[in-house]
Amino acid sequence: MFLKSRNFQSFFGGTMAGRVSICFLFVFALSLLALRPSQISAEESEVKEEFVLTLDHSNFHDTISKHNFIVVEFYAPWCGHCKKLAPEYEKAASILSSHDPPVVLAKIDANDEKNRDLASEYDVRGYPTIKILRNGGKNVQEYKGPREAEGIVDYLKKQSGPASTEIKSADEATAFIGENKVAIVGVFTKFSGEEYDNFTALAEKLRADYDFGHALNAKHLPRGESSVTGPVVRLFKPFDELFVDFQDFHVEALEKFVEESSIPLVTVFNNDPNNHPFVAKFFNSPNAKAMLFINFTAEGSESFKSKYREAAEQYRQQGVSFLVGDVESSQGAFQYFGLKEDQVPVIMVQHNDGKKFFKPNLEADHILTWFKAYKDGNIAPYVKSEPIPETNNEPVKVVVGDSLQDIVFNSGKNVLLEFYAPWCGHCKQLAPILEEVAVSYQSDADVIIAKLDATANDIPSDTFEVEGYPTVYFRSASGKISQYDGNRTKEDIIEFIEKNRDKPAQQEQGKDEL
């Protein structure tokens, strides 16, 4: 199982040219922002007794079945993010062991060959992955909380309690709703009946993403009509109209209302950590993603924001979501897209199939005109490629967008191709290993070991699915494509190549068949 770096989990606890997960793009864009430093000293994190349960294939299901609520970390021993999480996770486990009732934290080495079926069963795509398992493992939820001990404890205390909190006073309502998050409150005449049951079901389903509360009196709530007796759902948010009411209590309708109402008309991407959850929702949306990058402190920035908001109001119901990013906070996105600061103000629309539409050095008064041309199909897709190298003599060959066809698809060779990112720590660890593999094949003219910077070149989405870095694919000389999910060792990679490559006779047969 050749899993990828998932900075999203490391930074915010919560998955492009090609079919790279849009959420992964969000991860990358945020990866250069500062982490909130842990407030636990090294001395405090030293725990004599181990409170985290160690699981494996032999005891996993039996252990899970005995707990109504248990948290499991899927990790790999070589993963840097896992190593960083370990003392925080252990500290949290020690604190939660005294909770009433105790909250159990466990871990399993998902990189171990014997445990890989469990990793597949729980859809583990990167390390660390943390799952919350309820009702003996019958209900599985992604952990979306912080990665430091205090935050883990607070998040899991809330997750282990009721899905919705009763609000009995104005002070409780103010504390519950807060100022920087989305909160959903159901107002009822009684805490029973179909409407209340459906609201509770929704709270259980979405509890990892939102805070739910319920009250008998709307007068407790800080915003909105106070004379409402219910049943009504009031969603509070720190943007746009600040609150919105809804009275259709079918679960599907409630869920759609919550998901749509909790996204700003224009999401703001800057250094404010309060905005990060909304940025995550933006990139998780199934819509096309429109992104405007400007300098927030430059003269005229408010004019850009105003015109861009007009475009959002006009086109948001046409399958487009909108984000405005401060260039100072968007260096990760610039690296990923291959943008340059001298192109600012710059706008880009990305579709989920990888197509991008791009306009550098945009003027505020041209935003609406450009969007109309884009929606009318009059803007050609933007294809990103680095220049083809003038020399390509190193053992690991460099592939770019414009040379992908020649080297990988039309060379008639067996090609192992790594999709990497320059900032990716796991890619840096893999680099010398691929170099050794390439040196081993230098005398074999039928095998090419190559790499492509996936942040600087577009990837054909119908051929390669890249959800993280590094991702490695192999294309045989006859055209068979397979993804490498093995261990990151020279021996394992060579064994994979030899198993999947075409020998010269097979290559000739493949050509004849073509």
XYZ file of C-alpha atoms in Angstrom:
514
model
C 0.000 0.000 0.000
C 1.797 3.096 -1.267
C -0.019 5.856 0.587
C 0.521 9.537 0.162
C 1.254 12.514 2.301
C -1.989 14.096 3.527
C -1.176 17.507 4.930
C -4.862 18.226 5.509
C -4.916 15.877 8.449
C -1.655 17.184 9.794
C -2.624 20.817 9.692
C -6.360 20.952 10.200
C -7.486 17.509 11.331
C -9.983 16.751 9.159
C -8.618 14.261 0.701
C -6.020 19.700 -10.420
C -4.595 18.992 -13.350
C -5.740 15.473 -13.591
C -8.116 14.085 -11.022
C -6.290 15.234 -7.929
C -8.834 15.603 -5.141
C -10.011 19.211 -4.875
C -9.775 18.817 -1.130
C -6.136 17.886 -1.621
C -5.660 21.188 -3.431
C -7.049 22.929 -0.365
C -4.572 21.001 1.721
C -1.723 22.134 -0.431
C -2.890 25.737 -0.520
C -2.983 25.825 3.258
C 0.245 23.934 3.738
C 2.379 27.054 3.969
C 0.267 28.655 6.688
C 1.557 28.485 10.214
C 0.316 25.764 12.495
C -1.072 26.671 15.844
C 1.799 25.675 18.145
C 1.119 22.988 20.688
C 0.847 24.332 24.179
C 2.033 21.107 25.730
C 5.688 21.076 26.694
C 7.922 18.100 26.035
C 8.041 17.454 29.765
C 4.256 17.421 30.041
C 3.914 15.028 27.091
C 6.038 12.357 28.735
C 3.657 9.623 29.825
C 4.949 6.626 31.709
C 1.939 4.429 31.097
C 0.685 3.825 27.571
C -2.978 4.759 27.327
C -3.340 4.278 23.555
C -4.420 0.725 22.732
C -2.325 -1.031 20.097
C -4.436 -3.011 17.650
C -3.656 -5.369 14.791
C -5.505 -7.737 12.485
C -5.884 -10.335 15.247
C -7.715 -8.191 17.787
C -9.142 -5.270 15.811
C -12.739 -6.357 15.222
C -13.078 -7.988 18.626
C -11.879 -4.815 20.366
C -14.052 -2.493 18.277
C -17.172 -4.604 18.877
C -16.835 -4.082 22.630
C -16.978 -0.294 22.492
C -19.852 2.051 21.787
C -17.314 4.796 21.073
C -13.658 4.284 20.172
C -11.130 6.312 18.195
C -8.593 4.571 15.939
C -5.508 6.079 14.327
C -4.232 4.326 11.203
C -0.526 5.164 10.986
C 2.722 4.187 9.315
C 6.015 3.987 11.231
C 7.847 6.035 8.577
C 5.254 8.844 8.487
C 6.556 12.141 9.866
C 3.071 13.474 10.566
C 2.293 10.320 12.566
C 5.437 10.760 14.642
C 4.459 14.358 15.374
C 0.960 13.313 16.384
C 2.057 10.414 18.621
C 2.834 12.296 21.886
C -0.267 14.478 21.507
C -2.460 11.448 20.871
C -0.991 9.647 23.888
C -1.466 12.696 26.099
C -5.089 12.989 24.957
C -5.642 9.287 25.638
C -4.324 9.662 29.182
C -6.688 12.572 29.874
C -9.707 10.916 28.257
C -9.140 7.711 30.227
C -10.459 9.638 33.249
C -13.486 10.992 31.437
C -16.920 9.789 32.515
C -17.405 7.552 30.664
C -13.797 6.903 29.524
C -12.996 7.577 25.876
C -10.693 4.970 24.361
C -8.031 5.887 21.809
C -6.331 3.161 19.767
C -3.824 2.862 16.940
C -2.954 0.347 14.252
C 0.074 0.110 11.968
C -1.711 0.238 8.612
C 1.593 -0.175 6.775
C 2.032 -3.673 8.200
C 1.283 -6.269 5.535
C -1.027 -8.165 7.896
C -3.114 -5.055 8.601
C -3.531 -3.774 5.052
C -6.931 -5.361 4.556
C -8.174 -3.317 7.514
C -6.702 -0.168 6.001
C -8.592 -0.897 2.786
C -11.783 -1.709 4.691
C -11.682 1.696 6.374
C -10.704 3.597 3.223
C -7.306 4.708 4.517
C -5.703 6.813 1.787
C -2.994 8.576 3.728
C -1.303 8.796 7.080
C -2.334 9.467 9.712
C -6.012 8.696 9.221
C -8.180 8.826 12.335
C -11.637 7.257 12.502
C -14.338 7.484 15.143
C -16.208 4.175 15.444
C -19.589 4.058 17.179
C -21.946 1.255 18.175
C -19.370 -1.501 18.022
C -18.032 -0.298 14.694
C -21.389 -0.135 12.933
C -21.066 3.630 12.383
C -17.778 5.073 11.137
C -16.964 8.776 11.109
C -13.907 10.670 9.939
C -12.103 12.522 12.716
C -12.071 16.214 11.808
C -10.697 17.749 14.979
C -7.380 19.334 16.001
C -4.054 17.517 16.196
C -2.829 18.728 19.577
C -3.816 17.117 22.861
C -6.108 19.785 24.300
C -7.980 20.101 21.009
C -8.279 16.324 20.636
C -9.715 16.067 24.155
C -12.241 18.867 23.654
C -13.336 17.553 20.259
C -13.791 13.957 21.441
C -15.635 14.964 24.587
C -18.123 16.734 22.360
C -18.270 13.855 19.877
C -18.850 11.268 22.604
C -21.784 13.211 24.047
C -25.228 13.938 22.588
C -25.313 15.037 18.950
C -27.374 18.107 19.874
C -27.049 20.291 22.983
C -30.070 21.679 24.804
C -30.017 25.490 25.096
C -31.843 26.800 28.155
C -30.814 30.456 28.374
C -29.557 33.416 26.365
C -26.096 33.047 27.889
C -25.960 29.400 26.877
C -27.085 30.327 23.359
C -24.430 33.031 23.009
C -21.686 30.692 24.202
C -22.918 27.862 21.970
C -23.286 29.881 18.765
C -20.092 31.914 19.121
C -18.873 34.410 16.553
C -16.769 32.495 14.019
C -18.534 29.250 13.197
C -21.697 27.786 11.739
C -24.159 26.599 14.381
C -27.582 25.031 13.829
C -30.346 25.355 16.403
C -33.740 23.658 16.261
C -36.606 25.425 18.049
C -39.434 23.120 19.115
C -42.568 23.240 21.235
C -41.523 19.890 22.701
C -38.542 17.585 22.374
C -40.461 14.817 20.664
C -42.339 14.171 17.458
C -41.311 13.658 13.827
C -39.697 17.075 13.357
C -37.552 16.704 16.470
C -36.603 13.125 15.574
C -35.548 14.165 12.060
C -33.531 17.064 13.419
C -31.772 14.721 15.849
C -31.048 12.272 13.023
C -29.484 15.068 10.988
C -27.403 16.178 13.984
C -26.083 12.645 14.393
C -25.217 12.417 10.713
C -23.440 15.781 10.483
C -22.047 16.087 14.001
C -18.441 15.895 12.778
C -18.934 19.046 10.717
C -21.340 21.266 12.665
C -22.497 22.102 16.172
C -26.199 21.348 16.736
C -28.404 22.666 19.521
C -32.084 22.576 20.392
C -34.288 24.917 22.410
C -37.881 25.374 23.505
C -37.758 29.170 23.259
C -36.444 31.284 20.355
C -36.101 34.226 22.756
C -32.831 32.709 23.944
C -31.285 33.044 20.498
C -29.151 36.131 19.696
C -30.456 36.728 16.161
C -33.699 36.226 14.296
C -37.390 36.476 15.127
C -37.794 35.775 18.857
C -41.540 35.092 18.768
C -41.142 31.931 16.676
C -42.508 28.943 18.575
C -41.300 26.303 16.152
C -40.700 23.917 14.815
C -38.009 25.809 12.902
C -34.313 25.325 12.215
C -32.186 28.462 12.495
C -28.681 28.347 11.024
C -26.237 30.926 12.393
C -23.156 31.894 10.398
C -20.449 34.575 10.608
C -20.940 35.809 7.032
C -23.531 37.066 4.545
C -26.983 37.335 6.166
C -25.747 35.949 9.576
C -28.752 33.648 10.054
C -31.409 31.873 8.006
C -34.530 29.914 9.015
C -35.849 26.689 7.499
C -39.026 24.713 8.177
C -38.922 21.648 5.927
C -38.112 18.821 8.341
C -37.505 16.036 5.842
C -33.970 14.852 6.588
C -32.790 15.167 2.993
C -34.140 18.705 2.730
C -32.586 19.659 6.066
C -29.199 18.315 5.024
C -29.283 20.177 1.716
C -30.277 23.373 3.523
C -27.409 23.074 6.002
C -24.784 22.274 3.377
C -25.838 25.066 1.013
C -26.394 27.717 3.693
C -23.076 27.090 5.441
C -20.974 28.164 2.448
C -20.299 31.903 1.994
C -21.302 33.569 -1.246
C -17.595 34.364 -1.616
C -15.186 32.369 0.548
C -12.236 34.366 1.890
C -8.805 32.728 1.931
C -6.354 34.617 4.128
C -4.315 34.075 7.284
C -7.369 34.047 9.559
C -7.737 30.442 10.837
C -11.456 31.055 11.377
C -11.846 31.024 7.594
C -10.135 27.675 7.058
C -13.241 25.504 7.627
C -15.068 27.499 4.955
C -12.124 27.154 2.575
C -12.310 23.394 3.130
C -16.017 23.390 2.289
C -15.323 25.439 -0.828
C -12.846 22.888 -2.156
C -15.093 19.981 -1.188
C -17.988 21.407 -3.169
C -18.957 19.511 -6.355
C -19.169 22.845 -8.208
C -16.608 24.406 -10.487
C -14.215 26.493 -8.379
C -13.674 30.134 -9.285
C -10.622 31.633 -7.554
C -9.595 35.277 -7.655
C -6.183 36.112 -6.195
C -5.457 39.745 -5.361
C -3.394 41.764 -2.918
C -5.847 42.582 -0.125
C -3.840 45.647 0.948
C -3.386 47.097 -2.543
C -5.296 50.125 -3.751
C -8.417 49.056 -5.614
C -8.782 45.691 -3.856
C -12.262 46.580 -2.589
C -13.364 47.293 -6.151
C -12.190 43.817 -7.170
C -14.064 42.242 -4.267
C -17.229 44.152 -5.121
C -17.208 43.208 -8.808
C -16.327 39.625 -7.964
C -19.238 39.451 -5.547
C -21.532 40.638 -8.345
C -20.305 37.747 -10.460
C -20.892 35.354 -7.559
C -24.454 36.580 -7.111
C -25.067 36.137 -10.825
C -23.477 32.712 -11.360
C -23.522 30.808 -8.042
C -26.766 29.077 -9.037
C -25.090 27.904 -12.240
C -22.726 25.393 -10.682
C -19.879 27.727 -9.702
C -18.473 28.405 -6.219
C -16.384 31.502 -5.532
C -13.257 32.194 -3.495
C -11.129 35.320 -3.162
C -7.595 34.801 -1.885
C -5.027 37.218 -0.527
C -1.831 36.716 -2.504
C 0.146 36.918 0.761
C -1.628 33.790 2.046
C -1.849 31.932 -1.256
C 1.732 30.948 -1.974
C 0.841 27.264 -1.787
C -1.885 27.719 -4.376
C 0.479 29.737 -6.558
C 3.062 26.957 -6.396
C 0.477 24.347 -7.227
C -1.029 26.190 -10.178
C 2.311 27.518 -11.415
C 1.104 31.104 -11.011
C 3.417 34.081 -10.576
C 2.902 37.185 -8.517
C 3.365 39.410 -11.567
C 0.147 37.844 -12.936
C -1.908 39.262 -10.030
C -4.783 40.108 -10.103
C -5.437 36.676 -11.573
C -8.590 34.608 -11.874
C -8.885 30.868 -12.446
C -11.845 28.531 -12.738
C -11.144 24.849 -12.178
C -13.508 22.038 -13.092
C -13.529 18.711 -11.273
C -12.274 16.983 -14.412
C -9.080 19.047 -14.221
C -9.868 21.635 -16.888
C -8.787 25.158 -15.976
C -9.696 28.563 -17.364
C -7.278 31.358 -16.634
C -6.958 35.128 -16.912
C -3.881 36.957 -15.587
C -3.557 40.713 -14.948
C -7.306 41.080 -14.741
C -8.992 44.451 -14.345
C -11.896 44.785 -11.925
C -14.264 46.124 -14.582
C -13.582 43.079 -16.787
C -14.573 40.416 -14.226
C -18.219 40.165 -15.310
C -17.272 40.259 -18.996
C -14.739 37.463 -18.534
C -17.215 35.312 -16.611
C -19.836 35.716 -19.309
C -17.309 34.634 -21.947
C -16.343 31.652 -19.770
C -19.969 30.567 -19.266
C -20.666 31.022 -22.985
C -17.799 28.653 -23.811
C -15.636 31.343 -25.378
C -12.600 30.881 -23.109
C -10.169 28.140 -24.130
C -8.943 25.792 -21.369
C -5.536 26.600 -19.963
C -2.958 23.790 -20.236
C -0.012 24.015 -17.882
C 3.464 22.713 -18.716
C 7.013 23.466 -17.732
C 9.463 23.909 -20.630
C 10.771 20.670 -22.105
C 14.313 20.228 -20.714
C 17.058 20.952 -23.220
C 19.062 18.061 -21.764
C 17.562 15.047 -20.010
C 20.561 12.867 -19.234
C 20.021 12.034 -15.575
C 19.033 8.453 -14.652
C 15.531 9.620 -13.660
C 14.110 11.352 -16.710
C 12.145 14.588 -16.361
C 8.681 14.581 -17.913
C 6.608 17.752 -18.371
C 3.117 18.317 -19.698
C 4.321 18.880 -23.257
C 6.576 15.785 -23.289
C 4.221 13.364 -21.532
C 2.918 11.878 -24.783
C 6.366 11.397 -26.316
C 8.080 9.861 -23.288
C 5.283 7.919 -21.617
C 2.731 7.061 -24.287
C 4.574 7.031 -27.605
C 8.082 5.877 -26.729
C 7.330 2.166 -26.888
C 9.088 1.765 -23.536
C 8.097 0.445 -20.131
C 7.799 3.610 -18.055
C 7.630 4.044 -14.286
C 6.383 7.589 -13.674
C 6.330 9.399 -10.348
C 3.960 12.315 -9.828
C 5.519 14.479 -7.137
C 5.433 17.901 -5.525
C 8.643 19.823 -4.765
C 7.468 20.585 -1.215
C 6.446 17.004 -0.388
C 8.613 15.384 2.291
C 7.677 11.825 1.260
C 8.667 12.648 -2.332
C 12.077 13.818 -1.144
C 12.514 10.547 0.735
C 11.548 8.565 -2.372
C 13.847 10.498 -4.729
C 17.157 8.704 -3.950
C 15.380 5.342 -4.062
C 14.039 6.053 -7.555
C 17.523 7.198 -8.509
C 18.891 3.788 -7.487
C 16.136 2.042 -9.440
C 16.925 4.157 -12.515
C 20.653 3.393 -12.254
C 19.794 -0.305 -12.126
C 18.012 0.022 -15.487
C 20.515 2.271 -17.263
C 21.700 -0.641 -19.387
C 18.115 -1.679 -20.223
C 16.909 0.436 -23.123
C 13.342 -0.833 -22.721
C 12.743 0.708 -19.281
C 12.444 4.378 -18.353
C 12.229 5.727 -14.812
C 10.739 9.213 -14.882
C 9.211 11.924 -12.726
C 6.717 14.724 -13.321
C 6.161 17.741 -11.089
C 2.381 17.534 -10.707
C 2.227 21.052 -9.303
C 3.703 22.549 -12.466
C 2.238 20.352 -15.205
C -1.240 19.190 -16.131
C -2.048 15.493 -15.892
C -4.515 13.672 -18.182
C -7.466 13.013 -15.877
C -8.770 10.095 -17.920
C -5.527 8.157 -17.406
C -3.993 8.990 -14.039
C -5.779 9.508 -10.735
C -3.520 11.509 -8.446
C -4.927 12.083 -4.975
C -1.701 12.845 -3.147
C 2.045 12.852 -3.412
C 3.970 10.857 -4.332
C 1.787 8.861 -6.704
C 3.553 6.333 -8.938
C 2.175 4.728 -12.110
C 3.663 2.182 -14.488
C 2.837 2.002 -18.175
C 4.022 -1.104 -19.974
C 5.349 -0.864 -23.504
C 2.093 -2.335 -24.790
C 0.018 0.257 -22.952
C -1.124 -1.455 -19.757
C -1.305 1.081 -16.904
C -1.146 0.151 -13.221
C -0.597 2.123 -10.046
C 2.232 1.212 -7.692
C 1.037 0.682 -4.120
C 4.002 -1.256 -2.748
C 6.689 -0.424 -0.240
C 9.128 2.398 -0.892
C 12.210 0.271 -1.391
C 14.452 -0.263 -4.389
C 13.878 -4.021 -4.304
C 10.075 -3.805 -4.174
C 9.889 -1.255 -6.978
C 12.159 -3.318 -9.227
C 10.121 -6.448 -8.478
C 6.965 -4.528 -9.485
C 8.549 -3.346 -12.740
C 9.731 -6.826 -13.654
C 6.301 -8.276 -12.924
C 4.462 -5.726 -15.074
C 6.900 -4.881 -17.878
C 6.707 -6.215 -21.409
C 9.661 -8.198 -22.675
C 10.913 -7.371 -26.197
C 8.815 -10.146 -27.781
C 5.716 -8.886 -26.017
C 6.463 -5.343 -27.137
C 6.604 -6.414 -30.790
C 3.330 -8.298 -30.348
C 1.756 -5.202 -28.804
C 2.866 -3.093 -31.758
C 1.407 -5.625 -34.212
C -1.900 -5.562 -32.341
C -1.952 -1.784 -32.518
